[in-house]
Short mmCIF file of C-alpha atoms in Angstrom, two decimals:
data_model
loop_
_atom_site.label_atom_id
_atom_site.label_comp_id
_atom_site.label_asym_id
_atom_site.label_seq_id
_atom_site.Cartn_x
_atom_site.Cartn_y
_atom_site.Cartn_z
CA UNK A 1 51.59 117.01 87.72
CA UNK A 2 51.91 116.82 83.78
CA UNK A 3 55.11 118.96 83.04
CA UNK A 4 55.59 120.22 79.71
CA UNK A 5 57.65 122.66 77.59
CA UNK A 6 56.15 125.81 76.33
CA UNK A 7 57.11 124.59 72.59
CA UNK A 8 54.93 121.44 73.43
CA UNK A 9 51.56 124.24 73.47
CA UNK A 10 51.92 123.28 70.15
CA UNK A 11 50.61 119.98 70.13
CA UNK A 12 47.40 121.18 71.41
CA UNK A 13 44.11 122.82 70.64
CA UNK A 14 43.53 126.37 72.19
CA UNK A 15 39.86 127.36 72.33
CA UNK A 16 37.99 130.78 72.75
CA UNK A 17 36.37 131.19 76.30
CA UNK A 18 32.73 130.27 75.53
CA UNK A 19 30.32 133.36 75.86
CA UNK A 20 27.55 132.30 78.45
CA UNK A 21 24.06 131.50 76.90
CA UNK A 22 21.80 134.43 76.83
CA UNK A 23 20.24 133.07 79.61
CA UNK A 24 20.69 130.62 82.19
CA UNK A 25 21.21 127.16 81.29
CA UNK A 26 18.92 125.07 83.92
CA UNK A 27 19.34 121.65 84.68
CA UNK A 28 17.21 118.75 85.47
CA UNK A 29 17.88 117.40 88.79
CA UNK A 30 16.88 114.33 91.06
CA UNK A 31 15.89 114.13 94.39
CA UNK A 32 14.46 111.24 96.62
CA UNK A 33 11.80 113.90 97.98
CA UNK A 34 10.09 115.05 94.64
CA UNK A 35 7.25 113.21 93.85
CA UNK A 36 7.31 113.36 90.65
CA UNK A 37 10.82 112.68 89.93
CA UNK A 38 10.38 109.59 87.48
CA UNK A 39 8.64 112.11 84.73
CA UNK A 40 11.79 114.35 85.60
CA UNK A 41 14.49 112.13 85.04
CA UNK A 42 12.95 111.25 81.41
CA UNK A 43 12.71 114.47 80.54
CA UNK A 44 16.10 115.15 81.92
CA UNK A 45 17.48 111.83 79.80
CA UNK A 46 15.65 113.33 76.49
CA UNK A 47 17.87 116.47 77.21
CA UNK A 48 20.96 113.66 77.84
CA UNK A 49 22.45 115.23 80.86
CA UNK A 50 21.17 116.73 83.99
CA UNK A 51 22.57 116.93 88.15
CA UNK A 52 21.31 114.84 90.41
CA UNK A 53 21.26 116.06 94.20
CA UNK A 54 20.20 114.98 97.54
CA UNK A 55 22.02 111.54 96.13
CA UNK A 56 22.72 109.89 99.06
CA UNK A 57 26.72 109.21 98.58
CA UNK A 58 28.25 109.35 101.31
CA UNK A 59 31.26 112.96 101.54
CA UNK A 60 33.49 110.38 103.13
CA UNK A 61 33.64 108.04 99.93
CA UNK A 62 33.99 110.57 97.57
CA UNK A 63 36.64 113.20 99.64
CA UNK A 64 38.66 109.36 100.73
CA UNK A 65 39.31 108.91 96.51
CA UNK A 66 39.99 112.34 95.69
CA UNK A 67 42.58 112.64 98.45
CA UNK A 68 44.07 109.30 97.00
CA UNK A 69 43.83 110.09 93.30
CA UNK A 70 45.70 113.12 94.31
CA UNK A 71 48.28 111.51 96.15
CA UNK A 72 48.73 109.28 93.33
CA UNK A 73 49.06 112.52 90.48
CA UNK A 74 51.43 114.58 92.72
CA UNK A 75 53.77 111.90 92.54
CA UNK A 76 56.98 111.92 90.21
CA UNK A 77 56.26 110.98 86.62
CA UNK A 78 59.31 108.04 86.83
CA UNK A 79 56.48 106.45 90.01
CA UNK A 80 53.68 106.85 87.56
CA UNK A 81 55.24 106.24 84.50
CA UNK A 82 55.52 102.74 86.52
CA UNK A 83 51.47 101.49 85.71
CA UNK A 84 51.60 103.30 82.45
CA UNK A 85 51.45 103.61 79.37
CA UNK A 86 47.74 103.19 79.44
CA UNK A 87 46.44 100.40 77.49
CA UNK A 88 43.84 101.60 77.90
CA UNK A 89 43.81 100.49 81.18
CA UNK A 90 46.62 102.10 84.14
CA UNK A 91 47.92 106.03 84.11
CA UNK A 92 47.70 107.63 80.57
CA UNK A 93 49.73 110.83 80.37
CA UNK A 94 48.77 113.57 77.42
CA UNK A 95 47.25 110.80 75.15
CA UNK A 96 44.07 110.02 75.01
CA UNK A 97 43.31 106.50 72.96
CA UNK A 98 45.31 105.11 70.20
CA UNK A 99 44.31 106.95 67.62
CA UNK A 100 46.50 110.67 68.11
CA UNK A 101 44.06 112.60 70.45
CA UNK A 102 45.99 114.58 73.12
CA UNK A 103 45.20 117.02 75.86
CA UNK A 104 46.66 118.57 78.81
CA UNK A 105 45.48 115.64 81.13
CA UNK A 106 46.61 112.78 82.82
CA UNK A 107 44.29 109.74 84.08
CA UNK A 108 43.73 106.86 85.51
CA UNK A 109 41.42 104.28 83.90
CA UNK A 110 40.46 101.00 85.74
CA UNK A 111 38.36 98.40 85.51
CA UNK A 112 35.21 98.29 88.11
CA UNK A 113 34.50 94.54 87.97
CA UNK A 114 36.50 92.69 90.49
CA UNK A 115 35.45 89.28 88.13
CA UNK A 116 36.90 90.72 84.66
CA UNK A 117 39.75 93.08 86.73
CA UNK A 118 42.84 94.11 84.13
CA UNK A 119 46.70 93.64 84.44
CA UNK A 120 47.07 97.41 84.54
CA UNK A 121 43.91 97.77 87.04
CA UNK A 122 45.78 95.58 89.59
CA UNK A 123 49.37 97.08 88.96
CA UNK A 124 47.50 100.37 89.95
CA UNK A 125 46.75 98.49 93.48
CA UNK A 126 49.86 97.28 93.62
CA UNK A 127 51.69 100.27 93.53
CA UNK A 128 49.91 102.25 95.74
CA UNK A 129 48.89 102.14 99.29
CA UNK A 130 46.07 99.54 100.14
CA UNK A 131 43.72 103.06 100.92
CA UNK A 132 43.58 103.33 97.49
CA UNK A 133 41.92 100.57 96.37
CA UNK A 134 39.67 100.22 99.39
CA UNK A 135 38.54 104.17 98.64
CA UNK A 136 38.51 103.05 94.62
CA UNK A 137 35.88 100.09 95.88
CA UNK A 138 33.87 102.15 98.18
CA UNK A 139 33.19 104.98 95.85
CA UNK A 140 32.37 102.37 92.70
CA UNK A 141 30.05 100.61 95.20
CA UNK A 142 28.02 103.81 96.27
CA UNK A 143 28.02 105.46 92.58
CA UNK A 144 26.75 102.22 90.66
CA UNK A 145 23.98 102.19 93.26
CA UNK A 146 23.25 105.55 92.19
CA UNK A 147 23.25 104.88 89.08
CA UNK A 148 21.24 101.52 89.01
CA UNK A 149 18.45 104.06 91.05
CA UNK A 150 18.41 106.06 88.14
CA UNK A 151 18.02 104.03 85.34
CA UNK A 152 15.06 102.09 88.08
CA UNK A 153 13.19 105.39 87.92
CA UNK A 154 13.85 105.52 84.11
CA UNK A 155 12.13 102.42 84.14
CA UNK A 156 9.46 103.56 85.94
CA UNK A 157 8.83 106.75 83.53
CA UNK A 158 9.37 104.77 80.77
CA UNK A 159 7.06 102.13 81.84
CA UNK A 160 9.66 99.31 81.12
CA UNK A 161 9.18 95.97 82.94
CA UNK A 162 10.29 94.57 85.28
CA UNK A 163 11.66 97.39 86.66
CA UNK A 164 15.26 96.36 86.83
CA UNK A 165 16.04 95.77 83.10
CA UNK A 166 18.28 98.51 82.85
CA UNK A 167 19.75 98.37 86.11
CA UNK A 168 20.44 94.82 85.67
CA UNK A 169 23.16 95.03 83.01
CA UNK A 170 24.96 97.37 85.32
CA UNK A 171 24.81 95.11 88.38
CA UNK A 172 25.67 91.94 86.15
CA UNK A 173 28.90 90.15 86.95
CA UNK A 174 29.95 90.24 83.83
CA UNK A 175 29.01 94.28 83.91
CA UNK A 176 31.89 95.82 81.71
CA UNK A 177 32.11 99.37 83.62
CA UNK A 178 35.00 101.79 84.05
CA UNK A 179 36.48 104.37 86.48
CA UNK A 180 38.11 107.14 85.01
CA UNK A 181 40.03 109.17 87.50
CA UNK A 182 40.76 112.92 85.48
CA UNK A 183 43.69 115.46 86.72
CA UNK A 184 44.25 118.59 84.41
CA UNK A 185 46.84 120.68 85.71
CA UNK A 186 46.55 124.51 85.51
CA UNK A 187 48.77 125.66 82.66
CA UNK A 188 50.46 129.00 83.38
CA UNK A 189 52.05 129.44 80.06
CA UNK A 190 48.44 130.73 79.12
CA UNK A 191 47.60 133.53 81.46
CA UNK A 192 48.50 136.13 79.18
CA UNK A 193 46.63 135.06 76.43
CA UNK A 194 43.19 136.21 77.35
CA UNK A 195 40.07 134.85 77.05
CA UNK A 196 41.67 131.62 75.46
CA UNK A 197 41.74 128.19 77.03
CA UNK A 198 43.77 125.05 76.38
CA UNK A 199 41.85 121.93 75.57
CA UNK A 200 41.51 118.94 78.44
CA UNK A 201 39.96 116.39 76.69
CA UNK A 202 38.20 116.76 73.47
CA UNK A 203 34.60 116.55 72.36
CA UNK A 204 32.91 113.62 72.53
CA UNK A 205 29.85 111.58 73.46
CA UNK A 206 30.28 108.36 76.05
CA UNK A 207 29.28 105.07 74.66
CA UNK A 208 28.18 103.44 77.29
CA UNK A 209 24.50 103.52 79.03
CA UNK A 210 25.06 105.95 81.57
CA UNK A 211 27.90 107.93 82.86
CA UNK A 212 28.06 109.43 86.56
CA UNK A 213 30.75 112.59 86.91
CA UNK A 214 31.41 114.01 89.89
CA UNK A 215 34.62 117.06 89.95
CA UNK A 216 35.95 119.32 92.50
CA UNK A 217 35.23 123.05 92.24
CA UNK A 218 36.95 124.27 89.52
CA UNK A 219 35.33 125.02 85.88
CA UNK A 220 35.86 123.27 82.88
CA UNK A 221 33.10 120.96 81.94
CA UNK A 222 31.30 121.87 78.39
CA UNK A 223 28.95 120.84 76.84
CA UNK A 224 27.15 121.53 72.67
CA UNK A 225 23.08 122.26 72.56
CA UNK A 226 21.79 121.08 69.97
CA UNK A 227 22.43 124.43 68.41
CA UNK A 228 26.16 123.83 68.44
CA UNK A 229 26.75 126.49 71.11
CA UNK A 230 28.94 125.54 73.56
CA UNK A 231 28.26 126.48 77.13
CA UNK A 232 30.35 125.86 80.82
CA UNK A 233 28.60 123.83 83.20
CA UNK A 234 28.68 125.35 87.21
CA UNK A 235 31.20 123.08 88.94
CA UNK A 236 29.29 121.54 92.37
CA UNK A 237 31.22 119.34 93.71
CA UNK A 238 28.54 118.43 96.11
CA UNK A 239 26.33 117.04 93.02
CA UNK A 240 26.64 114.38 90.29
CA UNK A 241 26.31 114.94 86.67
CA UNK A 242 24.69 112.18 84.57
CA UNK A 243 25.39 112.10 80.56
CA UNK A 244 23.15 109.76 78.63
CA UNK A 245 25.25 107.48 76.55
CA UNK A 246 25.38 106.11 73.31
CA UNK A 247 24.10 103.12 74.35
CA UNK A 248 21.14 104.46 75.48
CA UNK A 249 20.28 106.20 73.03
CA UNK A 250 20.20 103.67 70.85
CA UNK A 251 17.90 101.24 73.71
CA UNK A 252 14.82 104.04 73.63
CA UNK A 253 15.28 105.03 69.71
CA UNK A 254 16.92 108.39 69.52
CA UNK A 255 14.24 109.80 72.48
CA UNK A 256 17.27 110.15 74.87
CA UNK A 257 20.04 111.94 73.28
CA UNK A 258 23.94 111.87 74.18
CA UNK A 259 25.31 114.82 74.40
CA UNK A 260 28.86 115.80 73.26
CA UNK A 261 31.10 117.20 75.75
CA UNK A 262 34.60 118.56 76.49
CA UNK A 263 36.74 119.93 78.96
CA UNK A 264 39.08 122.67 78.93
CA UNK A 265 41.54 123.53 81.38
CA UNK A 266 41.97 126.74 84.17
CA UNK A 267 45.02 128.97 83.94
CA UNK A 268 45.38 128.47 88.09
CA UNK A 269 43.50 126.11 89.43
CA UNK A 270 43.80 122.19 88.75
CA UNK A 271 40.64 120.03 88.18
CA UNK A 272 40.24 116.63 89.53
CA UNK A 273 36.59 114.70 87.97
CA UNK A 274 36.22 111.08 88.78
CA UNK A 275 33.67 109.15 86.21
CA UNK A 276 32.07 105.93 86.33
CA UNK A 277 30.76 104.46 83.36
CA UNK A 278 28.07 102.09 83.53
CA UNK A 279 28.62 99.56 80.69
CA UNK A 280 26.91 96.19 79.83
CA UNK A 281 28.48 92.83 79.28
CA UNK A 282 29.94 92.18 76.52
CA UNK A 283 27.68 89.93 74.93
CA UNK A 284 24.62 92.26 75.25
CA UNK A 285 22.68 92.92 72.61
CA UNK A 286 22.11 96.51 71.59
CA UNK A 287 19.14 97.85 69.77
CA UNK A 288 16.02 99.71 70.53
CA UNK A 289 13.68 98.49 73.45
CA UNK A 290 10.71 96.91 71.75
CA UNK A 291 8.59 98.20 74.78
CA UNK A 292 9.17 101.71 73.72
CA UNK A 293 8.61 101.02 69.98
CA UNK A 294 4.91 102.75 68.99
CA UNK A 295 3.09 100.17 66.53
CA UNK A 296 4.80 101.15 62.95
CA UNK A 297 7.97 102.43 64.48
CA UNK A 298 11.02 101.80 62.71
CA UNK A 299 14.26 101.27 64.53
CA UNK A 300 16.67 103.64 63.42
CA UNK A 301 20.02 101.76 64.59
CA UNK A 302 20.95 98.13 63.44
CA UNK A 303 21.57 95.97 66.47
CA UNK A 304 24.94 95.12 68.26
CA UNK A 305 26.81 93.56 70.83
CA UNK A 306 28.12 95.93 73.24
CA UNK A 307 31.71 94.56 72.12
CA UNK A 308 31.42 95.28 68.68
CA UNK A 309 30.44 99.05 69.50
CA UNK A 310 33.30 99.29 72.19
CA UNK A 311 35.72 97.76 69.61
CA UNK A 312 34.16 100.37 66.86
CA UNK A 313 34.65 103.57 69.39
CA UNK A 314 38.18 102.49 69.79
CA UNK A 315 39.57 103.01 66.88
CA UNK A 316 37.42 106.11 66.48
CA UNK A 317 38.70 109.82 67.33
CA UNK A 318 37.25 111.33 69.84
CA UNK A 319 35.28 113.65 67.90
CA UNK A 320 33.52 110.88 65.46
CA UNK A 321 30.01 110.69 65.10
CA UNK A 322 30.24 106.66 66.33
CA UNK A 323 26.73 106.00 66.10
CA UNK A 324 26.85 106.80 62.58
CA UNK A 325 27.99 103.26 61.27
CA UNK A 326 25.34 101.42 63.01
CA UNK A 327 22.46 104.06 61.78
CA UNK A 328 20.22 102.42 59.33
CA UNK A 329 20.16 104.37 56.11
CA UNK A 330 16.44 105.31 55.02
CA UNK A 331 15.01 103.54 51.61
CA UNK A 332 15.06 107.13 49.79
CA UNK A 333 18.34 107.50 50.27
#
């Protein structure tokens, strides 16, 4: 658990409980059983986030890692202080990046590639039981696959051959992916301030192709229409949640959008999400597919290595509008 002073409140943002939408906000979901779930998953991607259900994961996978992510949290900060300071690999505590976001979090961020594994990644394994890393490996395994049959149906709504050129990057063995394991504590000190919450971790898009959340059952999860309203997502922590990422965006033009998002915390009840992020090599080139181009179509984004963006977002704020440096600037401006 993170403990902190009430003088430390300070330090971070307090937010007004969002008002819900004035009606419903629906969701786009998956399943293996609808036939006509390639034309919904593009029109879910175009909205940049969406639930998929039915998915196939197996409940023993995903209850196995949250039972040892929580192990790991509820032990004493001197044990996890031991793999930490994140860099930005290993347990992060409070900080989020290098660049003086905070929130009332602490993490674990590891490496999924057992090729291009991290110092920090493997002191994680080290100090903690061998369950861990076997339920760490087991979950990756059964998300990417979920993920890779996602992006395969993209494909197929898209109408990009072969089929597997998105999923590809993800299963490469160079693939440069990421599990982020998420504990916000409930903070007491604000149940008498009504209708205010304390800020998990800040707004921001991912910038990778595709991001896979699942959480437990508490609330939390935000995230800004296009509006700039803010609503809560339901928690179902039988379902993933999919955000489009940067990457992507860029790869079909601006027709899939990444959403912003944030997280705020519960007065009483902690929240435990567990994210993998499905990132390209390195080397890969970024820019709009030129199978989705129309004839006369313009790319809006200059092309990039997935490095230089990931270097770029790092010393970003959470916050930034990343994509902006690699927008091409129209010839009337």
């Amino acid at each position: 658990m993170v403990v902190l002073s009430q003088p430390a409140l300070d330090d971070y943002s307090l937010i007004k409980t969002c008002k819900p939408p004035p009606c419903p906000l629906e969701f786009q979901w998956w399943t293996s059983h609808t036939p006509d779930a390639k034309t919904l998953i593009v029109k879910a991607c175009e909205f940049g986030f969406f639930k998929v259900v039915n998915h196939g994961v197996p409940l023993e996978f995903i209850t196995a890692l949250e039972a040892q992510s929580l192990g790991f949290f509820n032990l004493s900060q001197s044990e996890k202080d031991r793999v930490g300071p994140a860099d930005p690999f290993g347990y992060g505590n409070r900080r989020i990046g290098p660049n003086g976001d905070v929130g009332w979090i602490e993490y674990i961020l590891l490496k999924t590639n057992p090729d291009v594994t991290s110092h920090k990644t493997l002191s994680i394994f080290q100090e903690t039981p061998k369950m861990f890393r076997s339920a760490v490996e087991e979950y990756v395994s059964a998300v990417k696959k979920l993920a890779c049959e996602v992006l395969e149906l993209v494909a197929d709504g898209l109408g990009i051959e072969p089929r597997n050129a998105l999923s590809k990057l993800l299963r490469d063995e160079k693939s440069d992916s990421y599990l982020r394991l998420n504990h916000y504590p409930p903070c007491l000190e604000l149940q008498a301030l009504n209708g205010i919450n304390l800020l998990g971790f800040g707004e921001h898009t991912d910038p990778q192709i595709i991001s896979v959340l699942r959480s437990n059952n508490t609330s939390g999860l935000q995230i800004c229409l296009r509006d700039g309203t803010w609503v809560s997502v339901p928690p179902d922590q039988t379902s993933f949640f999919f955000n489009v990422g940067d990457s992507f965006q860029v790869m079909t033009n601006g027709r899939f959008k990444s959403v912003k998002h944030r997280v705020l915390t519960d007065h009483t009840k902690s929240r435990m999400s567990m994210i993998y992020f499905g990132g390209p090599p390195l080397s890969e080139k970024i820019a709009p597919l030129p199978s989705l181009m129309a004839e006369g179509e313009e790319s809006l984004y200059k092309e990039f290595t997935w490095c230089e963006y990931k270097k770029s977002a790092y010393k970003s704020r959470l916050a930034d509008y990343r994509l902006g440096l690699f927008e091409k600037k129209s010839a009337c401006q």
